[in-house]
Amino acid sequence: DIPVLMMAIGDKSLDLAGRVADAVVLHTFLTDEALARMVARVRRSAEEAGRDPASVRVWSVLAVVEESVPEELALRKQVGRLATYLQGYGVVLVRANGWDPADLQRFRDDPLVQGYSGAFDAVGTTEELTYLRDHVLPPAWTAASAYGPADVCARRVLDQLDAGADSVVLHGATPTELAPVLDAYRAIRPDLPSLPANPGRMA
């Protein structure tokens, strides 16, 4: 049998994942509350379909920016990436998190954003991304990631597990950039069931 792996964010895709998937990968920049709700929905859908809810492996995807990276790169990985998602499918992400649609409209109406030629995480300058962070994007939105010292980022991984995720994808960073975060995580890692690293495999 070939394992079924799905990516999901909307309610219909979460329900489908619970019914048929072996594993589901959620979206980046979800709040802890949204993550917990999505995990519960997948589990409930699996149970309603007569499946073992625990048989569906749920991966969260956490944007990780450890503070030792250069400021320009940190802005691109956190602010730029979130702004790019908002450019493409902001309504879906805002709805999933229960964020205020008025804040999304304010983002879209901003003169910098209107008609912007390209994705912010690809071509945004340090000045542009700083402006978005300080004057346009609500702080709570960028906080749906892991940013700061290695130990703070490591605790954000625990937050994902506490919200119900089985596993966590550390997104948007190189192995070298993640090394201090992984070292910090090893010191606080809970005793977890052994699972394969490949999200397409369940055993």
Coordinates of N, CA, C and O in Angstrom, one line a residue, residues 6 11-21 45 51:
M6 N -1.5 14.2 2.8 CA -2.2 15.4 2.4 C -1.7 16.6 3.0 O -1.2 16.6 4.1
D11 N -11.4 23.6 6.3 CA -12.2 22.6 7.0 C -12.5 21.4 6.1 O -12.4 20.2 6.6
K12 N -12.8 21.6 4.8 CA -13.1 20.4 4.0 C -11.9 19.6 3.8 O -12.0 18.3 3.8
S13 N -10.8 20.2 3.6 CA -9.6 19.3 3.4 C -9.2 18.6 4.7 O -8.6 17.5 4.7
L14 N -9.4 19.3 5.8 CA -9.1 18.6 7.1 C -10.0 17.4 7.3 O -9.6 16.4 7.8
D15 N -11.3 17.6 7.0 CA -12.2 16.5 7.1 C -11.9 15.3 6.2 O -11.9 14.1 6.6
L16 N -11.5 15.6 5.0 CA -11.1 14.6 4.0 C -9.8 13.9 4.5 O -9.7 12.7 4.4
A17 N -8.9 14.6 5.1 CA -7.7 14.0 5.6 C -8.0 13.0 6.7 O -7.4 11.9 6.7
G18 N -8.9 13.4 7.6 CA -9.3 12.5 8.6 C -9.9 11.2 8.1 O -9.7 10.1 8.7
R19 N -10.6 11.3 7.0 CA -11.3 10.2 6.4 C -10.4 9.2 5.7 O -10.6 8.0 5.7
V20 N -9.4 9.8 5.0 CA -8.7 8.9 4.0 C -7.2 8.9 4.2 O -6.5 8.0 3.7
A21 N -6.6 9.9 4.8 CA -5.1 10.1 4.8 C -4.4 9.3 5.9 O -5.0 9.1 7.0
S45 N -12.9 13.7 12.4 CA -13.3 13.1 11.1 C -12.8 11.7 11.0 O -13.6 10.9 10.4
R51 N -12.3 5.1 11.8 CA -10.8 4.9 11.8 C -10.3 5.3 13.2 O -10.9 6.0 14.0

